[in-house]
PDB file of C-alpha atoms in Angstrom:
ATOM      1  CA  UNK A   4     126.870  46.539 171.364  1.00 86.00           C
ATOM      2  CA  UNK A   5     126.002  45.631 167.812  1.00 93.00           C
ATOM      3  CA  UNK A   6     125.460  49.492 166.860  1.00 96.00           C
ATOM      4  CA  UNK A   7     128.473  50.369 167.808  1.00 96.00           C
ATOM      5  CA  UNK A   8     130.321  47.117 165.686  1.00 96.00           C
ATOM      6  CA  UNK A   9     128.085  48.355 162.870  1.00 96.00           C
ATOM      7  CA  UNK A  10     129.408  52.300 163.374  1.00 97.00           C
ATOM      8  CA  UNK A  11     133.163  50.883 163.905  1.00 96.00           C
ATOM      9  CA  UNK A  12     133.008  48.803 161.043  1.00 97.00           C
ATOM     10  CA  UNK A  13     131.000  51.837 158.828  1.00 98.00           C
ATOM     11  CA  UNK A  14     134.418  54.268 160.347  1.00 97.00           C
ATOM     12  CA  UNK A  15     136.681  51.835 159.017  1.00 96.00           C
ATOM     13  CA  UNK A  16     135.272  50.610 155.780  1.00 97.00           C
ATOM     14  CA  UNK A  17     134.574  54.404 154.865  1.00 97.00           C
ATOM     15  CA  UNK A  18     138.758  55.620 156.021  1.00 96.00           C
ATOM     16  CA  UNK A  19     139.977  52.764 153.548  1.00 95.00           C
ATOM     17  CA  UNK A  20     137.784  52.793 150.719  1.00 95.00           C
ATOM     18  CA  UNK A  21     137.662  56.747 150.566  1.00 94.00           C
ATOM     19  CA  UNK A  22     141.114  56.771 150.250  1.00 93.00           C
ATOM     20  CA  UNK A  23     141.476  57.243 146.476  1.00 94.00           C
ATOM     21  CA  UNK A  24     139.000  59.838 146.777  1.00 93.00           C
ATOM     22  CA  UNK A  25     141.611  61.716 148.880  1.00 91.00           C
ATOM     23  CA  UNK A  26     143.879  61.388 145.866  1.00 91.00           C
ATOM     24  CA  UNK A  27     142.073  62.414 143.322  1.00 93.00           C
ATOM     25  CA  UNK A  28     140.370  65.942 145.203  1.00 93.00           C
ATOM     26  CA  UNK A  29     143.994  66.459 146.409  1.00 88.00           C
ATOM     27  CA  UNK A  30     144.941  66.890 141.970  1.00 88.00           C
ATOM     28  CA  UNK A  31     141.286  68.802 141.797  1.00 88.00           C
ATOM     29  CA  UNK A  32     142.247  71.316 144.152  1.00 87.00           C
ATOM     30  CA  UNK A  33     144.460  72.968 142.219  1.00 84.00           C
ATOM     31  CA  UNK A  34     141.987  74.043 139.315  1.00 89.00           C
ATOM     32  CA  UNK A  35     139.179  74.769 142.022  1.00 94.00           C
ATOM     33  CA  UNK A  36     139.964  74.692 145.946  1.00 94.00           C
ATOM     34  CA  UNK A  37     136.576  75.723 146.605  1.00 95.00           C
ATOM     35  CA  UNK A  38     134.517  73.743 144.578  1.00 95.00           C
ATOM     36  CA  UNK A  39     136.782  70.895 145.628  1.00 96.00           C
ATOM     37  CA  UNK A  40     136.723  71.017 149.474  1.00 96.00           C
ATOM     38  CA  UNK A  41     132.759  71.617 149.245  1.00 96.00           C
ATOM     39  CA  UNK A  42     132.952  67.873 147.545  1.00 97.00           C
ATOM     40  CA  UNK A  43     134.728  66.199 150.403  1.00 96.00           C
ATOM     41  CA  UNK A  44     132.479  67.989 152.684  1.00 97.00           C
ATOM     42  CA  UNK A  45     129.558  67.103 151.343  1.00 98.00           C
ATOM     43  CA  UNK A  46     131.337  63.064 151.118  1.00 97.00           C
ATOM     44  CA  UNK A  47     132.314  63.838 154.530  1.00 97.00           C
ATOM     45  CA  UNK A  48     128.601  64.805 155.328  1.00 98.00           C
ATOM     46  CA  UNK A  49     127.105  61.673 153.944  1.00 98.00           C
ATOM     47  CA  UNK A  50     128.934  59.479 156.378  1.00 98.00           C
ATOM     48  CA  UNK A  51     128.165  61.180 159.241  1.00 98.00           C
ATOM     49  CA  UNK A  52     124.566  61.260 158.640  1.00 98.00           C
ATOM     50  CA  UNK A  53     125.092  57.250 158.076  1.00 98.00           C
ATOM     51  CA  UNK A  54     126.693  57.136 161.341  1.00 98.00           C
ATOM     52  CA  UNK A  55     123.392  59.072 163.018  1.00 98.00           C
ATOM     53  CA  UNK A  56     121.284  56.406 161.210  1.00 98.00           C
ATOM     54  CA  UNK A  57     123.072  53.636 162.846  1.00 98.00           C
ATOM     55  CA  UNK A  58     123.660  54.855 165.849  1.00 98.00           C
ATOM     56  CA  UNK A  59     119.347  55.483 165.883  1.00 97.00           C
ATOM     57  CA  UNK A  60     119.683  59.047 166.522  1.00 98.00           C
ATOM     58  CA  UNK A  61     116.658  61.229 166.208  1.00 98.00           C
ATOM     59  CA  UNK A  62     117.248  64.732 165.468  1.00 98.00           C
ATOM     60  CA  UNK A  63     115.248  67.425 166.188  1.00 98.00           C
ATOM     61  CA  UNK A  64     116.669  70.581 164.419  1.00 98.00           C
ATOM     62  CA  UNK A  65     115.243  74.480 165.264  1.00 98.00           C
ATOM     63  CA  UNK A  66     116.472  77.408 163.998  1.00 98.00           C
ATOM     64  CA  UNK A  67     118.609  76.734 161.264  1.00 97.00           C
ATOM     65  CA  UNK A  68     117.135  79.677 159.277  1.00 97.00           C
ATOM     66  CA  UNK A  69     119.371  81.059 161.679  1.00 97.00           C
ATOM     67  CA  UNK A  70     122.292  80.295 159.756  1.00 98.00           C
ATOM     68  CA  UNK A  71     123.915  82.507 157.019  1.00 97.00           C
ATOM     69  CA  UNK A  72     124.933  80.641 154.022  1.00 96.00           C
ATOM     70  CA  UNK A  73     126.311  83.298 151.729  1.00 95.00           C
ATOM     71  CA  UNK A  74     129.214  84.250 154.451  1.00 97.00           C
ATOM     72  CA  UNK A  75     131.802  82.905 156.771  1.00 98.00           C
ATOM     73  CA  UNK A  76     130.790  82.570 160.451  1.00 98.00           C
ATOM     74  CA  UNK A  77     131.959  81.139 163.536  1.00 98.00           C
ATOM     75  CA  UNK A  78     130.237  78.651 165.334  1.00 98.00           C
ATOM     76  CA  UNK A  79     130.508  77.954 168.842  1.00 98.00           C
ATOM     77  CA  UNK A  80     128.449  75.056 171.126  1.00 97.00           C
ATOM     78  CA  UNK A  81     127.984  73.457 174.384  1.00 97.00           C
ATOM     79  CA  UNK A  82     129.929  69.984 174.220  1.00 95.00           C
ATOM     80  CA  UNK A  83     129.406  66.734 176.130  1.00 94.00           C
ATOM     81  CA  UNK A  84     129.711  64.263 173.484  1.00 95.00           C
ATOM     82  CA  UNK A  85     131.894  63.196 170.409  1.00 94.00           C
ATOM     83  CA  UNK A  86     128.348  63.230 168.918  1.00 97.00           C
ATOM     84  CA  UNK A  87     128.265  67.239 168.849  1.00 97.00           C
ATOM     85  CA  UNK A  88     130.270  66.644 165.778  1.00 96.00           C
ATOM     86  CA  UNK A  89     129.119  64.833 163.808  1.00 98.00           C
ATOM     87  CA  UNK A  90     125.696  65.783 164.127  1.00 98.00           C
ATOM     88  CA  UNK A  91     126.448  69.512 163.681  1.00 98.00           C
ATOM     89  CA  UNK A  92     129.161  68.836 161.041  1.00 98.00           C
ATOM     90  CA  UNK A  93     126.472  66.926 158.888  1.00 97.00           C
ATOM     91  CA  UNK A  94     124.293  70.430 158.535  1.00 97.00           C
ATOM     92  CA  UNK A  95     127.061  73.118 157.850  1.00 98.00           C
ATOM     93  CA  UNK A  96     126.061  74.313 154.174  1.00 98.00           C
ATOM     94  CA  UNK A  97     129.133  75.894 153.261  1.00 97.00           C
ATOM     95  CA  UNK A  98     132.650  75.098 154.127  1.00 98.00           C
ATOM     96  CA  UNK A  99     133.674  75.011 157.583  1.00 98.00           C
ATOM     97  CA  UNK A 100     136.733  73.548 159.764  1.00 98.00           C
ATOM     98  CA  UNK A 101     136.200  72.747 163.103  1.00 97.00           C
ATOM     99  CA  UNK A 102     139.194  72.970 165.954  1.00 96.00           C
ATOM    100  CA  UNK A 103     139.697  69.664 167.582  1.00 94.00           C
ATOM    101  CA  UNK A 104     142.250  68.383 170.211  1.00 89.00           C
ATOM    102  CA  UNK A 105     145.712  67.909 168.714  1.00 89.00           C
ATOM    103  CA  UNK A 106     145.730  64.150 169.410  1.00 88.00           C
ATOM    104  CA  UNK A 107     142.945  63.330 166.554  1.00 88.00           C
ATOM    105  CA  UNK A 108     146.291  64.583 164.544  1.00 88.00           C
ATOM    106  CA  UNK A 109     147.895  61.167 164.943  1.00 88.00           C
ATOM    107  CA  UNK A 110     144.827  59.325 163.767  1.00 90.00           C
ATOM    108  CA  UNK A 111     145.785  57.888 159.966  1.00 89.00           C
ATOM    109  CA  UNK A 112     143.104  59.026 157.090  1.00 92.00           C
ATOM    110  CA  UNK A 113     141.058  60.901 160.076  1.00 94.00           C
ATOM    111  CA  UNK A 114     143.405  63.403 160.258  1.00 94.00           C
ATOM    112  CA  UNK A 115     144.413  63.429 156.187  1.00 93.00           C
ATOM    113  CA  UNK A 116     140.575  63.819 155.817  1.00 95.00           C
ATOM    114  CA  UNK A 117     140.293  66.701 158.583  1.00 96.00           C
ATOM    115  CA  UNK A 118     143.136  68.747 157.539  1.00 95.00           C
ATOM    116  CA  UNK A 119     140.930  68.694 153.814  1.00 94.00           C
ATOM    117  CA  UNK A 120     138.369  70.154 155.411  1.00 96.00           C
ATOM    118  CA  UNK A 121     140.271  73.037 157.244  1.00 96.00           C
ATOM    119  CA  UNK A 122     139.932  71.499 160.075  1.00 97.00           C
ATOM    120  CA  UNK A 123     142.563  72.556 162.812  1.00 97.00           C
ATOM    121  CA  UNK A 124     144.330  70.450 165.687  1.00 95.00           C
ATOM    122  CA  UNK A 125     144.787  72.699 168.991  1.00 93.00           C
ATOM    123  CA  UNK A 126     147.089  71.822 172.079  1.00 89.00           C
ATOM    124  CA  UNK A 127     145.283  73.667 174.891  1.00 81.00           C
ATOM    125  CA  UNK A 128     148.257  72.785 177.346  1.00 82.00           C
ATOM    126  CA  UNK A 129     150.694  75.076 175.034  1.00 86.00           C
ATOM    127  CA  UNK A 130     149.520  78.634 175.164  1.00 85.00           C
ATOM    128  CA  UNK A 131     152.247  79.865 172.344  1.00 88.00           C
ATOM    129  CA  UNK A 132     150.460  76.479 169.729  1.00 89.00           C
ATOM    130  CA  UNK A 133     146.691  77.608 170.604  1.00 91.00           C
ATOM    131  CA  UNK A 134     148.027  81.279 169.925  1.00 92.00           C
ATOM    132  CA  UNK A 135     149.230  79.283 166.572  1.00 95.00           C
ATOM    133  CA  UNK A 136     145.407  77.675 165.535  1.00 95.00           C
ATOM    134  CA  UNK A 137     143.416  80.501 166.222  1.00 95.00           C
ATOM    135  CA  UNK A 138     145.426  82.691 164.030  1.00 96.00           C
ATOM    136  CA  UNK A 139     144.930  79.868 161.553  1.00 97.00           C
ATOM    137  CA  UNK A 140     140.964  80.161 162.244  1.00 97.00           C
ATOM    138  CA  UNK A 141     141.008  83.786 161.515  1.00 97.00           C
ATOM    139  CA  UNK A 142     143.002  83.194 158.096  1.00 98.00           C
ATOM    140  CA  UNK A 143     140.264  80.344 156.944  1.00 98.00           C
ATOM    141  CA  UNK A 144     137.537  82.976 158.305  1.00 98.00           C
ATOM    142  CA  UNK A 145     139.327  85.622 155.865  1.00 98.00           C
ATOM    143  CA  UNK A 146     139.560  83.017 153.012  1.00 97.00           C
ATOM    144  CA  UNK A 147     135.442  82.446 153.269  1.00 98.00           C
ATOM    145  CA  UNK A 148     135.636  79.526 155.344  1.00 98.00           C
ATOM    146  CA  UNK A 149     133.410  79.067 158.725  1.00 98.00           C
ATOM    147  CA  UNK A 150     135.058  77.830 161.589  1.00 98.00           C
ATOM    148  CA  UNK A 151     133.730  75.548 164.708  1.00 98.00           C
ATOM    149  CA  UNK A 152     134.788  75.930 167.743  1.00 97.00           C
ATOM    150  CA  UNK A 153     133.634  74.225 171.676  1.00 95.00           C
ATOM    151  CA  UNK A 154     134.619  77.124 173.925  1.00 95.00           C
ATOM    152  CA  UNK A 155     134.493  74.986 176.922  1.00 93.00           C
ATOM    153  CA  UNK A 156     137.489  73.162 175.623  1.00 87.00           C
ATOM    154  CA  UNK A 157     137.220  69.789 176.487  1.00 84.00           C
ATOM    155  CA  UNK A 158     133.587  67.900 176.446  1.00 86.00           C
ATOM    156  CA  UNK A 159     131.787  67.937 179.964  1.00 87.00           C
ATOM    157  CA  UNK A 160     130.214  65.272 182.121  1.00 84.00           C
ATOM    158  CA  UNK A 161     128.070  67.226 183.791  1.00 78.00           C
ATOM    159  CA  UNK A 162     124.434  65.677 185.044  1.00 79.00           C
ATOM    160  CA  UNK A 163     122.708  68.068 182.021  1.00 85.00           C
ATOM    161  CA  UNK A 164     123.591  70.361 179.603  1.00 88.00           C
ATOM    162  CA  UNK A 165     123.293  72.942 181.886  1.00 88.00           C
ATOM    163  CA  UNK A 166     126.124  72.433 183.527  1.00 88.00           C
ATOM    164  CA  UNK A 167     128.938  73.895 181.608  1.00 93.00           C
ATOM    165  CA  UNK A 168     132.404  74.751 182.113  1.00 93.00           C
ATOM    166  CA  UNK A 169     133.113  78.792 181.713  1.00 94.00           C
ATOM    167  CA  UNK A 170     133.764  79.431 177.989  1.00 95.00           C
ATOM    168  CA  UNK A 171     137.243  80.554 177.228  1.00 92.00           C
ATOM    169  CA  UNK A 172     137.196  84.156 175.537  1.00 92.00           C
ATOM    170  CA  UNK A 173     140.419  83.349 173.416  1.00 89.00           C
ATOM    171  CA  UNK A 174     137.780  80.754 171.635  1.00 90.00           C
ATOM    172  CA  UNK A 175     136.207  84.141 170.235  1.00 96.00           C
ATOM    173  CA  UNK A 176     139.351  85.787 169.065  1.00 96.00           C
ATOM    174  CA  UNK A 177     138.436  84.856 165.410  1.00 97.00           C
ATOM    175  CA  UNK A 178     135.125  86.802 165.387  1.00 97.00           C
ATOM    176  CA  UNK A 179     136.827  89.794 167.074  1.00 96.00           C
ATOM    177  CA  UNK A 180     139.489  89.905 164.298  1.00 96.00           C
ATOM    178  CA  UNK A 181     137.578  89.020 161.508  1.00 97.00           C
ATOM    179  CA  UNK A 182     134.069  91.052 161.982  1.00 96.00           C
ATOM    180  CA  UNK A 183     132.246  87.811 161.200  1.00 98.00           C
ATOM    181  CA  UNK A 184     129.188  86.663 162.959  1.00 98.00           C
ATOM    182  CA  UNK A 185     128.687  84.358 165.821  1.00 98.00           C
ATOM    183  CA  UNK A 186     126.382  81.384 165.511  1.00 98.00           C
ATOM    184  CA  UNK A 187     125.369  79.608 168.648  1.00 98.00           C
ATOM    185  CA  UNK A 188     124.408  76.416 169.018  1.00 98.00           C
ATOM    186  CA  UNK A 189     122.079  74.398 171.596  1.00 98.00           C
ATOM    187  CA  UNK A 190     122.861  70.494 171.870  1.00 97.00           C
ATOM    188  CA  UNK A 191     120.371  68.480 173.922  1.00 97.00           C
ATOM    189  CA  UNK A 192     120.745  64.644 174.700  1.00 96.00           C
ATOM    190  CA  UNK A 193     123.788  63.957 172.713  1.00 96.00           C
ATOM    191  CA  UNK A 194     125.612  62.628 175.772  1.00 96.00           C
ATOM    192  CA  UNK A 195     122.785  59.987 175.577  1.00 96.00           C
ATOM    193  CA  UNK A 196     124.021  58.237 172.418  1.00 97.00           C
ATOM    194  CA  UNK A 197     127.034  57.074 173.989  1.00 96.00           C
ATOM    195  CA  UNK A 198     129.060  58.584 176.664  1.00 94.00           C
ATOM    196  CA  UNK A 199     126.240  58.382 179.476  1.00 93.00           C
ATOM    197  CA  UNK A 200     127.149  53.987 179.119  1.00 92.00           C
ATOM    198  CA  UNK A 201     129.927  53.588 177.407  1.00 92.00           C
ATOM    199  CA  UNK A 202     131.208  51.631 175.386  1.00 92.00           C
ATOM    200  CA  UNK A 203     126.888  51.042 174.214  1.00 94.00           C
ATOM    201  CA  UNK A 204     125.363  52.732 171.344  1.00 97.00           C
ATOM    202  CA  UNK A 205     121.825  53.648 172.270  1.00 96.00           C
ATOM    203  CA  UNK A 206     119.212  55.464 169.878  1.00 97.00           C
ATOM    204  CA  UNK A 207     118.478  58.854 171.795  1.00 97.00           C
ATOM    205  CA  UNK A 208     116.540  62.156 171.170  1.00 97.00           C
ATOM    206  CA  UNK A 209     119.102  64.984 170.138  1.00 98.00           C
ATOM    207  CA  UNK A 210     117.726  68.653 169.771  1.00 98.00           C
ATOM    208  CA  UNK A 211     120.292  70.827 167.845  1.00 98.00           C
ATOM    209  CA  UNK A 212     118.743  74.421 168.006  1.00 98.00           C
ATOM    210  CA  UNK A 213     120.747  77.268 166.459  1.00 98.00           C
ATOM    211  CA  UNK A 214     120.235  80.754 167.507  1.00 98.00           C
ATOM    212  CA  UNK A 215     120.030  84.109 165.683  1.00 98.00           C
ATOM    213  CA  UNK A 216     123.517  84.982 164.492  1.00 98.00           C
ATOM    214  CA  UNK A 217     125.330  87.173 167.093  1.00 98.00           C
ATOM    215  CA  UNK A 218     127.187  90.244 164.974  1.00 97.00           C
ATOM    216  CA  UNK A 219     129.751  91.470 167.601  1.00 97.00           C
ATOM    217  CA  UNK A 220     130.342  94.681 165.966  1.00 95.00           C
ATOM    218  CA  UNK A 221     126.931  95.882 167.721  1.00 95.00           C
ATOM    219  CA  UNK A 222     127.430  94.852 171.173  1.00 95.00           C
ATOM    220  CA  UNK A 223     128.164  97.132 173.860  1.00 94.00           C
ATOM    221  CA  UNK A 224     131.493  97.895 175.297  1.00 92.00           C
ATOM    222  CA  UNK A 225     130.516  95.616 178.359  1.00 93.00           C
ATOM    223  CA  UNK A 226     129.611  92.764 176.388  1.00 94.00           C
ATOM    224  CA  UNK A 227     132.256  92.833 174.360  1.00 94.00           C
ATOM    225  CA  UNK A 228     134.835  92.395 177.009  1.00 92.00           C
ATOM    226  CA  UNK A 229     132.881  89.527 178.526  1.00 93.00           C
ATOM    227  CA  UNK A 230     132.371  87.921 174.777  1.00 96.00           C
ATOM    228  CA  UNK A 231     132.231  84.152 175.782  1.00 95.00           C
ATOM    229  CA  UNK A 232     129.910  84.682 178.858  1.00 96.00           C
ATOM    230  CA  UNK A 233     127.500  87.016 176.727  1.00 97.00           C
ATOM    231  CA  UNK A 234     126.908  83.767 174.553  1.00 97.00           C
ATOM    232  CA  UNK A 235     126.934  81.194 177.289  1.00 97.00           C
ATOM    233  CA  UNK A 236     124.543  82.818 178.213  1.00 97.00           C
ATOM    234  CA  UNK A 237     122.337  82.792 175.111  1.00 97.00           C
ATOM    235  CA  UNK A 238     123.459  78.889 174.443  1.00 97.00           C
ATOM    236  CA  UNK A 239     122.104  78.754 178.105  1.00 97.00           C
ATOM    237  CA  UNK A 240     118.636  80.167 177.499  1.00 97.00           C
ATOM    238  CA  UNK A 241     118.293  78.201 174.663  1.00 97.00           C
ATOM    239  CA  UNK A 242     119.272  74.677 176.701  1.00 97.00           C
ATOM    240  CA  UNK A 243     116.489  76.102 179.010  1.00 95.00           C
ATOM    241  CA  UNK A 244     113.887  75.708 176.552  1.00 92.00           C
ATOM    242  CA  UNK A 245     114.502  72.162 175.383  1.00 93.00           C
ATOM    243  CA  UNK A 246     113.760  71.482 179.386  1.00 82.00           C
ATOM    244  CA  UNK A 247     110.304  72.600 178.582  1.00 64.00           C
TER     245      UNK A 247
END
């Protein structure tokens, strides 16, 4: 129980006292948006990696020569656990918004910091508002910004990893339209931080193994159609391995 006090307390200390930070990057932004929003990502960055170190997370990483850092991509990930977040969000080198649930939008200072980092708030239950934030995705994409996305939509409780919900193909609508690559990512053991015995913090083992960027533009016809089972399937092979 103390990890998590010390991680609730870190959340709420951090919210407050970043708050003229907020402030001051919002008047910054208008002489360089870029420059500024890498800032509060990097800020951003910082206390998640605090958070890992608390919570007594030890990360494995493979493959992140995988990922481009001269270009937008989208990046898409098996999800059980609020971890996935933060531990992926921590490594992204260049800007990147992920698309969370709509109901992190009423969270004060979360969601003032979130919409700074492009992040976007989807309603899964309204077809015509998801239509809405992936259209959104595919203008950051266009604007140089990477975007994060779970395709299986919510996290999943499964026994392991393995077991994931079908991945929805609207979740790779911003690849399609944009031409940018496709990053997969492998989580291992996140679930074991926290949501296996909730409400506990425990230190746990996390791989996070990215795999070769997928560049849609060369798939077949076949593939193509079936976009978000071609790389479940690739996310799958690589949850395979960390079995091993």
């Amino acid at each position: 129980m103390i990890r998590l006090i010390f991680v609730i307390l870190f959340v709420i200390l951090f919210l407050i006292l970043s708050s003229p930070i907020l402030l001051v990057e919002w008047l910054l932004t208008k002489r360089n948006r870029p420059a500024s929003e890498l800032r509060q990502l990097r800020i951003v960055q910082w206390a998640f990696r605090v958070i890992c170190f608390l919570s007594g997370v030890k990360l494995t990483v493979i493959g992140e020569e995988n990922v481009p850092t001269d270009e937008a991509v989208l990046y898409i990930g098996n999800h059980r656990s609020y971890f996935d977040i933060i531990i992926s969000y921590a490594r992204c080198p260049r800007r990147t918004g992920y698309i969370s649930k709509n109901n992190l939008e009423r969270i004060p200072l979360l969601s003032n910091w979130m919409r700074r980092l492009n992040c976007l708030f989807i309603n899964r239950e309204n077809i015509k508002d998801s239509l809405k934030t992936i259209l959104a995705g595919i203008e950051n994409v266009k604007n140089d910004i990477s975007m994060c996305i779970y395709p299986e939509g919510t996290r999943v409780h499964g026994e392991t990893e393995l077991d994931m919900l079908p991945f929805k193909e609207g979740s790779f609508k911003i690849a399609e339209k944009t031409g940018c690559k496709i990053v997969p990512m492998a989580i291992t053991g996140s679930a074991d931080i926290f949501e296996k015995h909730m409400p506990f913090i425990r230190p746990a083992k996390v791989i996070l193994e990215y795999g070769e960027p997928i560049d849609v533009s060369l798939l077949s016809k076949e593939d193509k159609k079936k976009l978000g089972s071609y790389c479940q399937a690739i996310i799958t092979e690589m949850l395979e391995g960390h079995r091993h």
